[in-house]
CSV table of N, CA and C in Angstrom, one decimal:
chain,number,residue,atom,x,y,z
V,1,MET,N,-2.2,18.5,-27.0
V,1,MET,CA,-1.7,17.4,-26.1
V,1,MET,C,-0.4,17.7,-25.4
V,2,ALA,N,0.1,17.0,-24.4
V,2,ALA,CA,1.2,17.3,-23.6
V,2,ALA,C,2.1,16.0,-24.1
V,3,ASP,N,3.1,16.5,-24.0
V,3,ASP,CA,4.2,15.6,-24.4
V,3,ASP,C,4.3,14.5,-23.5
V,4,GLU,N,5.4,13.4,-24.0
V,4,GLU,CA,5.7,12.2,-23.1
V,4,GLU,C,6.6,12.7,-21.6
V,5,THR,N,7.4,13.6,-21.8
V,5,THR,CA,8.0,14.1,-20.5
V,5,THR,C,7.3,14.5,-19.7
V,6,THR,N,6.1,15.6,-19.9
V,6,THR,CA,5.1,15.8,-19.1
V,6,THR,C,4.5,14.7,-18.3
V,7,PHE,N,4.0,13.9,-19.2
V,7,PHE,CA,3.3,12.6,-18.7
V,7,PHE,C,4.4,12.0,-17.2
V,8,ALA,N,5.6,11.9,-17.9
V,8,ALA,CA,6.4,11.2,-17.0
V,8,ALA,C,6.5,11.8,-15.8
V,9,THR,N,6.8,13.2,-15.8
V,9,THR,CA,7.0,14.1,-14.8
V,9,THR,C,5.7,13.9,-13.7
V,10,LEU,N,4.5,14.2,-14.3
V,10,LEU,CA,3.3,13.9,-13.6
V,10,LEU,C,3.3,12.6,-12.9
V,11,ALA,N,3.7,11.5,-13.7
V,11,ALA,CA,3.5,10.1,-13.0
V,11,ALA,C,4.6,9.9,-11.4
V,12,ALA,N,6.1,10.6,-12.0
V,12,ALA,CA,6.7,10.4,-11.2
V,12,ALA,C,6.2,11.4,-9.7
V,13,VAL,N,6.0,12.4,-10.2
V,13,VAL,CA,5.5,13.4,-8.9
V,13,VAL,C,4.1,12.6,-8.0
V,14,THR,N,3.1,11.9,-9.0
V,14,THR,CA,2.1,11.7,-8.2
V,14,THR,C,2.4,10.3,-7.3
V,15,VAL,N,3.3,9.3,-8.0
V,15,VAL,CA,3.8,8.3,-7.4
V,15,VAL,C,4.6,8.6,-5.9
V,16,THR,N,5.3,9.4,-6.2
V,16,THR,CA,6.4,10.0,-5.2
V,16,THR,C,5.7,10.6,-4.1
V,17,ALA,N,4.4,11.3,-4.4
V,17,ALA,CA,3.2,12.1,-3.5
V,17,ALA,C,2.7,10.8,-2.4
V,18,SER,N,2.6,9.8,-2.9
V,18,SER,CA,2.0,8.5,-2.1
V,18,SER,C,2.5,8.3,-1.2
V,19,LEU,N,4.1,8.4,-1.0
V,19,LEU,CA,4.8,8.0,0.2
V,19,LEU,C,4.6,8.4,1.4
V,20,PRO,N,4.2,9.7,1.6
V,20,PRO,CA,4.0,10.5,2.9
V,20,PRO,C,2.4,9.8,3.4
V,21,PHE,N,1.6,9.5,2.6
V,21,PHE,CA,0.1,8.9,3.0
V,21,PHE,C,0.7,7.4,3.7
V,22,TYR,N,1.5,6.9,2.8
V,22,TYR,CA,1.8,5.4,3.6
V,22,TYR,C,2.4,5.6,4.6
V,23,LEU,N,3.4,6.3,4.7
V,23,LEU,CA,4.4,6.5,6.0
V,23,LEU,C,3.4,7.1,7.2
V,24,TYR,N,2.8,8.0,7.0
V,24,TYR,CA,1.8,8.5,8.1
V,24,TYR,C,0.5,7.4,8.4
V,25,GLY,N,0.0,6.7,7.6
V,25,GLY,CA,-0.9,5.8,7.7
V,25,GLY,C,-0.1,4.6,8.7
V,26,ALA,N,1.1,4.3,8.5
V,26,ALA,CA,1.7,3.1,9.1
V,26,ALA,C,1.9,3.6,10.6
V,27,TRP,N,2.2,4.9,10.6
V,27,TRP,CA,2.6,5.6,11.8
V,27,TRP,C,1.2,5.3,12.6
V,28,ILE,N,0.3,5.9,12.3
V,28,ILE,CA,-1.2,5.9,12.9
V,28,ILE,C,-1.6,4.5,13.5
V,29,MET,N,-1.3,3.3,12.7
V,29,MET,CA,-1.5,2.2,13.1
V,29,MET,C,-0.2,1.7,14.5
V,30,ILE,N,0.8,2.2,14.2
V,30,ILE,CA,1.9,1.8,15.2
V,30,ILE,C,1.6,2.7,16.5
V,31,ASP,N,1.2,3.8,16.4
V,31,ASP,CA,1.5,4.7,17.4
V,31,ASP,C,-0.1,4.3,18.3
V,32,ALA,N,-1.4,3.9,17.8
V,32,ALA,CA,-2.5,3.4,18.3
V,32,ALA,C,-2.0,2.3,19.4
V,33,GLU,N,-2.4,2.8,20.5
V,33,GLU,CA,-2.4,1.4,21.6
V,33,GLU,C,-3.3,0.5,21.3
V,34,THR,N,-4.6,1.0,20.8
V,34,THR,CA,-5.8,-0.1,20.5
V,34,THR,C,-6.4,0.7,19.4
V,35,VAL,N,-6.6,-0.5,18.4
V,35,VAL,CA,-7.3,0.2,17.0
V,35,VAL,C,-8.6,-0.1,17.3
V,36,SER,N,-9.2,1.1,17.5
V,36,SER,CA,-10.6,1.2,17.6
V,36,SER,C,-11.4,1.7,16.2
V,37,TRP,N,-12.5,1.7,15.9
V,37,TRP,CA,-13.3,2.0,14.7
V,37,TRP,C,-12.7,3.3,14.1
V,38,ASP,N,-12.5,4.3,15.0
V,38,ASP,CA,-12.2,5.7,14.7
V,38,ASP,C,-10.5,5.6,14.2
V,39,VAL,N,-10.1,4.8,14.9
V,39,VAL,CA,-8.5,4.8,14.4
V,39,VAL,C,-8.5,4.0,13.3
V,40,LEU,N,-9.1,2.8,12.9
V,40,LEU,CA,-9.4,2.3,11.5
V,40,LEU,C,-9.6,3.1,10.4
V,41,VAL,N,-10.7,3.9,10.6
V,41,VAL,CA,-11.1,4.8,9.7
V,41,VAL,C,-10.2,5.9,9.2
V,42,TYR,N,-9.8,6.2,10.5
V,42,TYR,CA,-8.8,7.3,10.2
V,42,TYR,C,-7.6,6.9,9.2
V,43,HIS,N,-6.9,5.6,9.6
V,43,HIS,CA,-6.2,5.1,8.8
V,43,HIS,C,-6.5,5.1,7.3
V,44,LEU,N,-7.7,4.6,7.6
V,44,LEU,CA,-8.1,4.2,5.7
V,44,LEU,C,-8.2,5.4,4.9
V,45,LYS,N,-8.6,6.5,5.9
V,45,LYS,CA,-8.8,7.7,5.1
V,45,LYS,C,-7.4,8.2,4.6
V,46,ILE,N,-6.3,8.0,5.4
V,46,ILE,CA,-5.0,8.2,4.7
V,46,ILE,C,-4.5,7.7,3.8
V,47,ILE,N,-4.7,6.2,3.9
V,47,ILE,CA,-4.0,5.4,3.2
V,47,ILE,C,-4.7,5.2,1.8
V,48,PHE,N,-5.9,5.4,1.5
V,48,PHE,CA,-6.6,5.5,0.2
V,48,PHE,C,-6.0,6.6,-0.6
V,49,PRO,N,-5.8,7.5,-0.2
V,49,PRO,CA,-5.2,8.6,-1.0
V,49,PRO,C,-3.9,8.3,-1.9
V,50,GLY,N,-3.1,7.5,-0.8
V,50,GLY,CA,-1.7,7.4,-1.2
V,50,GLY,C,-2.0,6.2,-2.5
V,51,LEU,N,-2.8,5.2,-2.3
V,51,LEU,CA,-3.1,4.2,-3.2
V,51,LEU,C,-3.5,4.8,-4.3
V,52,ILE,N,-4.5,5.6,-4.3
V,52,ILE,CA,-4.9,6.4,-5.5
V,52,ILE,C,-3.9,7.3,-6.5
V,53,LEU,N,-3.2,7.8,-5.6
V,53,LEU,CA,-2.0,8.3,-6.2
V,53,LEU,C,-0.9,7.7,-7.0
V,54,ASN,N,-0.7,6.1,-6.3
V,54,ASN,CA,0.0,5.5,-6.8
V,54,ASN,C,-0.7,4.9,-7.6
V,55,THR,N,-1.6,4.2,-7.9
V,55,THR,CA,-2.4,3.3,-8.8
V,55,THR,C,-2.9,4.0,-10.2
V,56,VAL,N,-3.1,5.0,-10.0
V,56,VAL,CA,-3.6,6.1,-11.2
V,56,VAL,C,-2.6,6.1,-12.1
V,57,PRO,N,-1.6,6.5,-11.8
V,57,PRO,CA,-0.6,6.6,-12.9
V,57,PRO,C,0.0,5.5,-13.4
V,58,VAL,N,-0.1,4.5,-12.7
V,58,VAL,CA,0.5,3.0,-13.0
V,58,VAL,C,-0.6,2.2,-14.1
V,59,VAL,N,-1.8,2.7,-14.0
V,59,VAL,CA,-2.9,2.2,-14.5
V,59,VAL,C,-3.2,2.7,-15.8
V,60,THR,N,-3.1,3.9,-15.7
V,60,THR,CA,-3.3,4.9,-16.9
V,60,THR,C,-2.0,5.2,-17.8
V,61,TRP,N,-1.1,5.3,-17.1
V,61,TRP,CA,0.3,5.7,-18.1
V,61,TRP,C,1.3,4.6,-18.4
V,62,MET,N,1.8,4.1,-17.3
V,62,MET,CA,2.9,2.9,-17.2
V,62,MET,C,2.4,1.8,-17.7
V,63,LEU,N,1.3,0.9,-17.2
V,63,LEU,CA,0.9,-0.3,-18.0
V,63,LEU,C,0.6,-0.3,-19.6
V,64,PRO,N,0.1,0.9,-20.0
V,64,PRO,CA,-0.4,0.7,-21.4
V,64,PRO,C,1.3,1.0,-22.4
V,65,ARG,N,1.7,1.7,-21.3
V,65,ARG,CA,3.4,1.8,-22.4
V,65,ARG,C,4.4,0.7,-22.1
V,66,LEU,N,4.2,-0.3,-21.2
V,66,LEU,CA,5.0,-1.3,-21.1
V,66,LEU,C,5.7,-2.0,-21.8
V,67,PHE,N,4.9,-2.5,-23.0
V,67,PHE,CA,5.5,-3.3,-24.1
V,67,PHE,C,6.3,-2.5,-25.1
V,68,GLU,N,6.0,-1.1,-25.0
V,68,GLU,CA,6.7,-0.2,-26.2
V,68,GLU,C,8.1,0.1,-25.5
V,69,GLN,N,8.4,-0.1,-24.3
V,69,GLN,CA,9.4,0.5,-23.8
V,69,GLN,C,10.2,-0.8,-23.3
V,70,LEU,N,9.8,-2.1,-23.3
V,70,LEU,CA,10.2,-3.3,-23.0
V,70,LEU,C,11.8,-3.3,-22.8
V,71,SER,N,12.5,-3.3,-21.8
V,71,SER,CA,14.1,-3.5,-21.5
V,71,SER,C,14.4,-4.1,-20.2
V,72,GLY,N,15.5,-4.5,-20.0
V,72,GLY,CA,15.8,-5.3,-18.7
V,72,GLY,C,15.2,-4.4,-17.4
V,73,LEU,N,15.5,-3.1,-17.4
V,73,LEU,CA,15.2,-2.2,-16.2
V,73,LEU,C,13.3,-2.0,-16.6
V,74,THR,N,12.8,-1.7,-17.4
V,74,THR,CA,11.6,-1.8,-17.4
V,74,THR,C,10.9,-2.9,-16.9
V,75,ALA,N,11.4,-4.1,-17.3
V,75,ALA,CA,10.8,-5.4,-16.8
V,75,ALA,C,11.0,-5.5,-15.2
V,76,LEU,N,12.2,-5.3,-14.8
V,76,LEU,CA,12.4,-5.2,-13.5
V,76,LEU,C,11.3,-4.5,-12.6
V,77,HIS,N,11.5,-3.1,-13.2
V,77,HIS,CA,10.5,-2.2,-12.5
V,77,HIS,C,9.2,-2.8,-12.5
V,78,ALA,N,8.6,-3.3,-13.5
V,78,ALA,CA,7.3,-3.6,-13.6
V,78,ALA,C,7.2,-5.1,-12.8
V,79,ILE,N,8.1,-5.9,-12.5
V,79,ILE,CA,8.1,-6.8,-11.8
V,79,ILE,C,8.0,-6.5,-10.1
V,80,LEU,N,8.8,-5.8,-9.7
V,80,LEU,CA,8.8,-5.0,-8.4
V,80,LEU,C,7.4,-4.4,-8.2
V,81,GLY,N,6.8,-3.8,-9.1
V,81,GLY,CA,5.3,-3.0,-8.8
V,81,GLY,C,4.5,-4.1,-8.7
V,82,LEU,N,4.5,-5.1,-9.7
V,82,LEU,CA,3.6,-6.0,-9.6
V,82,LEU,C,3.6,-6.7,-8.1
V,83,GLN,N,5.0,-7.3,-7.7
V,83,GLN,CA,5.1,-7.8,-6.6
V,83,GLN,C,4.4,-7.0,-5.6
V,84,ALA,N,4.8,-5.6,-5.2
V,84,ALA,CA,4.4,-4.8,-4.4
V,84,ALA,C,2.6,-5.0,-4.3
V,85,TYR,N,2.3,-5.1,-5.5
V,85,TYR,CA,0.7,-5.3,-5.5
V,85,TYR,C,0.3,-6.4,-4.8
V,86,ALA,N,1.1,-7.5,-5.2
V,86,ALA,CA,0.6,-9.1,-5.0
V,86,ALA,C,0.8,-9.1,-3.4
V,87,MET,N,1.8,-8.4,-2.9
V,87,MET,CA,2.0,-8.3,-1.1
V,87,MET,C,0.8,-7.7,-0.8
V,88,LEU,N,0.4,-6.7,-1.0
V,88,LEU,CA,-0.9,-5.9,-0.8
V,88,LEU,C,-2.0,-6.9,-0.7
V,89,VAL,N,-2.2,-7.5,-1.8
V,89,VAL,CA,-3.1,-8.6,-1.6
V,89,VAL,C,-3.1,-9.7,-0.7
V,90,PHE,N,-2.0,-10.1,-0.6
V,90,PHE,CA,-1.7,-11.0,0.6
V,90,PHE,C,-2.1,-10.6,1.7
V,91,ALA,N,-1.8,-9.2,2.0
V,91,ALA,CA,-2.0,-8.3,3.3
V,91,ALA,C,-3.6,-8.5,3.3
V,92,LEU,N,-4.3,-8.0,2.4
V,92,LEU,CA,-5.7,-8.0,2.3
V,92,LEU,C,-6.4,-9.7,3.1
V,93,THR,N,-5.7,-10.5,2.5
V,93,THR,CA,-6.3,-11.8,2.9
V,93,THR,C,-6.0,-12.1,4.7
V,94,GLY,N,-5.3,-11.4,5.3
V,94,GLY,CA,-5.4,-11.2,6.6
V,94,GLY,C,-6.3,-10.1,7.3
V,95,ILE,N,-6.4,-9.1,6.8
V,95,ILE,CA,-7.0,-7.8,7.0
V,95,ILE,C,-8.6,-8.1,7.2
V,96,VAL,N,-9.0,-8.9,6.0
V,96,VAL,CA,-10.1,-9.1,5.9
V,96,VAL,C,-11.0,-10.1,7.1
V,97,ARG,N,-10.0,-10.8,7.1
V,97,ARG,CA,-10.3,-12.2,8.4
V,97,ARG,C,-10.2,-11.5,9.7
V,98,ILE,N,-9.3,-10.6,10.1
V,98,ILE,CA,-9.1,-9.8,11.3
V,98,ILE,C,-10.4,-9.0,11.6
V,99,PHE,N,-10.7,-8.2,10.5
V,99,PHE,CA,-11.6,-7.2,10.3
V,99,PHE,C,-13.0,-8.2,11.0
V,100,GLN,N,-13.3,-9.2,10.3
V,100,GLN,CA,-14.6,-10.2,10.6
V,100,GLN,C,-14.6,-10.6,11.8
V,101,VAL,N,-13.5,-11.2,12.4
V,101,VAL,CA,-13.2,-11.3,13.8
V,101,VAL,C,-13.8,-10.3,14.9
V,102,LYS,N,-13.2,-9.3,14.6
V,102,LYS,CA,-13.0,-8.0,15.5
V,102,LYS,C,-14.4,-7.6,15.7
V,103,TRP,N,-15.2,-7.6,14.0
V,103,TRP,CA,-16.3,-6.8,14.1
V,103,TRP,C,-17.5,-7.9,15.0
V,104,LYS,N,-17.3,-9.1,14.9
V,104,LYS,CA,-18.2,-10.0,15.4
V,104,LYS,C,-18.0,-10.0,16.9
V,105,ALA,N,-16.7,-9.7,17.4
V,105,ALA,CA,-16.4,-9.6,18.8
V,105,ALA,C,-16.8,-8.3,19.4
V,106,ASP,N,-17.3,-7.5,18.6
V,106,ASP,CA,-17.5,-6.2,19.0
V,106,ASP,C,-16.5,-5.1,19.4
V,107,LEU,N,-15.0,-5.5,18.8
V,107,LEU,CA,-13.8,-4.7,19.3
V,107,LEU,C,-13.7,-3.4,18.7
V,108,TYR,N,-14.2,-3.0,17.5
V,108,TYR,CA,-14.1,-1.8,17.1
V,108,TYR,C,-15.0,-0.9,17.9
V,109,ARG,N,-16.2,-0.7,18.1
V,109,ARG,CA,-17.2,-0.1,19.1
V,109,ARG,C,-16.8,-0.1,20.5
V,110,ASP,N,-16.4,-1.4,20.9
V,110,ASP,CA,-15.9,-1.3,22.6
V,110,ASP,C,-14.6,-1.9,22.5
V,111,PRO,N,-13.7,-1.1,22.1
V,111,PRO,CA,-12.4,-1.5,22.3
V,111,PRO,C,-11.6,-1.9,23.5
V,112,ASP,N,-12.2,-1.7,24.6
V,112,ASP,CA,-11.7,-1.8,25.7
V,112,ASP,C,-12.1,-3.1,26.8
V,113,GLN,N,-12.7,-4.0,25.9
V,113,GLN,CA,-12.7,-5.1,26.5
V,113,GLN,C,-11.3,-5.7,26.5
V,114,ASP,N,-11.3,-6.8,27.6
V,114,ASP,CA,-9.9,-7.2,28.1
V,114,ASP,C,-9.7,-8.7,27.5
V,115,ILE,N,-9.8,-8.6,26.1
V,115,ILE,CA,-9.7,-9.7,25.2
V,115,ILE,C,-8.2,-9.9,24.3
V,116,ALA,N,-7.2,-10.8,24.3
V,116,ALA,CA,-6.4,-10.8,23.6
V,116,ALA,C,-6.8,-11.3,21.8
V,117,LEU,N,-6.2,-10.5,21.5
V,117,LEU,CA,-6.6,-10.7,19.8
V,117,LEU,C,-6.5,-12.0,19.5
V,118,ASP,N,-5.2,-12.9,20.1
V,118,ASP,CA,-5.1,-14.3,19.6
V,118,ASP,C,-6.1,-15.1,20.0
V,119,ASP,N,-6.8,-14.5,21.3
V,119,ASP,CA,-7.8,-15.6,21.8
V,119,ASP,C,-9.2,-15.4,21.1
V,120,LEU,N,-9.6,-14.6,20.3
V,120,LEU,CA,-10.7,-14.6,19.5
V,120,LEU,C,-10.7,-15.9,18.4
V,121,HIS,N,-9.8,-16.0,17.8
V,121,HIS,CA,-9.7,-17.3,16.7
V,121,HIS,C,-8.6,-18.0,16.7
V,122,GLU,N,-8.5,-19.2,16.2
V,122,GLU,CA,-7.6,-19.8,16.8
V,122,GLU,C,-6.4,-19.6,15.5
V,123,ASN,N,-6.9,-18.9,14.2
V,123,ASN,CA,-5.8,-18.5,13.4
V,123,ASN,C,-5.8,-17.3,13.2
V,124,MET,N,-5.9,-16.4,14.2
V,124,MET,CA,-5.5,-14.9,14.3
V,124,MET,C,-4.2,-14.9,14.1
V,125,GLY,N,-3.2,-15.3,15.1
V,125,GLY,CA,-1.9,-15.3,14.7
V,125,GLY,C,-1.4,-15.3,13.2
V,126,ALA,N,-1.9,-16.4,12.6
V,126,ALA,CA,-1.7,-16.6,10.9
V,126,ALA,C,-2.1,-15.4,10.4
V,127,TRP,N,-3.2,-14.7,10.4
V,127,TRP,CA,-3.9,-13.7,9.8
V,127,TRP,C,-3.1,-12.6,10.2
V,128,ARG,N,-2.6,-12.3,11.3
V,128,ARG,CA,-2.1,-11.3,11.7
V,128,ARG,C,-0.4,-11.1,11.1
V,129,GLY,N,-0.2,-12.3,11.1
V,129,GLY,CA,1.6,-12.6,10.2
V,129,GLY,C,1.0,-12.1,8.8
V,130,ARG,N,0.3,-12.6,8.1
V,130,ARG,CA,-0.2,-12.4,6.9
V,130,ARG,C,0.0,-10.9,6.7
V,131,LEU,N,-1.0,-10.0,7.4
V,131,LEU,CA,-0.9,-8.6,7.5
V,131,LEU,C,0.3,-7.9,7.6
V,132,ARG,N,1.0,-8.6,8.5
V,132,ARG,CA,2.9,-8.0,8.7
V,132,ARG,C,3.4,-7.8,7.5
V,133,VAL,N,3.6,-9.2,7.2
V,133,VAL,CA,4.3,-9.9,6.1
V,133,VAL,C,3.6,-9.3,4.6
V,134,GLY,N,2.5,-8.9,4.3
V,134,GLY,CA,2.0,-8.3,3.3
V,134,GLY,C,1.9,-6.7,3.3
V,135,VAL,N,2.2,-6.0,4.3
V,135,VAL,CA,2.3,-4.6,4.4
V,135,VAL,C,4.0,-4.3,4.5
V,136,PHE,N,4.7,-5.1,5.1
V,136,PHE,CA,6.2,-4.8,5.0
V,136,PHE,C,6.9,-5.2,3.3
V,137,GLY,N,5.9,-6.2,2.9
V,137,GLY,CA,6.6,-6.8,1.6
V,137,GLY,C,5.9,-5.7,0.6
V,138,TYR,N,4.8,-5.2,0.8
V,138,TYR,CA,4.3,-4.1,0.0
V,138,TYR,C,5.2,-2.6,0.2
V,139,VAL,N,5.5,-2.3,1.1
V,139,VAL,CA,6.4,-1.3,1.2
V,139,VAL,C,7.8,-1.3,0.7
V,140,ILE,N,8.4,-2.4,1.4
V,140,ILE,CA,9.9,-2.8,0.7
V,140,ILE,C,9.9,-2.8,-1.1
V,141,PHE,N,8.9,-3.8,-1.7
V,141,PHE,CA,8.9,-3.6,-3.2
V,141,PHE,C,8.5,-2.4,-3.7
V,142,TRP,N,7.5,-1.7,-3.1
V,142,TRP,CA,7.1,-0.3,-3.4
V,142,TRP,C,8.3,0.5,-3.7
V,143,PHE,N,8.9,0.5,-2.6
V,143,PHE,CA,10.2,1.4,-2.3
V,143,PHE,C,11.3,1.3,-3.7
V,144,LEU,N,11.5,-0.2,-3.8
V,144,LEU,CA,12.3,-0.5,-4.7
V,144,LEU,C,12.0,-0.4,-6.1
V,145,ALA,N,10.8,-0.6,-6.5
V,145,ALA,CA,10.0,-0.1,-8.0
V,145,ALA,C,10.2,1.6,-7.9
V,146,TRP,N,10.1,2.1,-6.8
V,146,TRP,CA,10.3,3.5,-6.9
V,146,TRP,C,11.4,4.1,-6.8
V,147,LEU,N,12.4,3.5,-6.4
V,147,LEU,CA,14.0,3.9,-6.8
V,147,LEU,C,14.4,3.8,-8.1
V,148,LEU,N,13.9,2.6,-8.8
V,148,LEU,CA,14.3,2.0,-10.0
V,148,LEU,C,13.4,3.3,-11.0
V,149,GLY,N,12.2,3.4,-10.6
V,149,GLY,CA,11.3,4.5,-11.3
V,149,GLY,C,12.1,5.5,-11.6
V,150,VAL,N,12.5,6.2,-10.3
V,150,VAL,CA,13.2,7.6,-10.3
V,150,VAL,C,14.5,7.6,-11.3
V,151,TYR,N,15.2,6.2,-11.0
V,151,TYR,CA,16.3,6.4,-12.1
V,151,TYR,C,15.9,6.2,-13.3
V,152,ARG,N,14.8,5.4,-13.9
V,152,ARG,CA,14.4,5.4,-15.0
V,152,ARG,C,13.9,7.0,-15.5
V,153,TYR,N,13.5,7.4,-14.8
V,153,TYR,CA,12.8,8.8,-14.9
V,153,TYR,C,14.0,9.8,-15.2
V,154,VAL,N,14.9,9.8,-14.4
V,154,VAL,CA,16.4,10.8,-14.6
V,154,VAL,C,16.9,10.2,-15.9
V,155,THR,N,17.4,9.2,-15.7
V,155,THR,CA,18.0,9.0,-17.4
V,155,THR,C,17.2,8.9,-18.5
V,156,GLY,N,16.1,8.6,-18.3
V,156,GLY,CA,15.2,8.6,-19.7
V,156,GLY,C,14.6,10.1,-20.2
V,157,TYR,N,14.7,11.0,-19.2
V,157,TYR,CA,13.9,12.2,-19.4
V,157,TYR,C,14.6,13.5,-19.2
V,158,ILE,N,15.5,13.3,-18.0
V,158,ILE,CA,16.6,14.5,-17.4
V,158,ILE,C,17.5,14.7,-18.0
V,159,LEU,N,18.3,13.4,-18.0
V,159,LEU,CA,20.0,13.4,-18.6
V,159,LEU,C,19.9,13.1,-20.2
V,160,VAL,N,18.7,13.2,-21.0
V,160,VAL,CA,18.8,12.9,-22.1
V,160,VAL,C,19.3,14.0,-23.1
């Protein structure tokens, strides 16, 4: 069985490896003039591996060890990470509704229609706001949790 340092290193590497997926996935959406079905699917193909690279170590290694290592930094790291996931869920409440309305209006298969998104539904602005706040919040809290995790890794496994 591998020792704790090996598992900590694997967790640090996989969580860190998720960042390029998030950044590229964000760039795809920012760069797209129109979000067609192909753009959306491509975006999801990029984002999901990042979420998996991040979530698997959290669920399989970090969470089970949380109470064994409970300290102020560990608690803050866990709170920041949980807040990141809470912001992701908040974003999903907007994404799901936007997806439903765009699907109903056939804007994924025929994105060239001359329809403003806000004209599709009275709540579209609020849903798009949830999406933006949730995604930016996820990235901010993820980055803060990552920085604290790197600090904890270096001080707990490298400088020991």
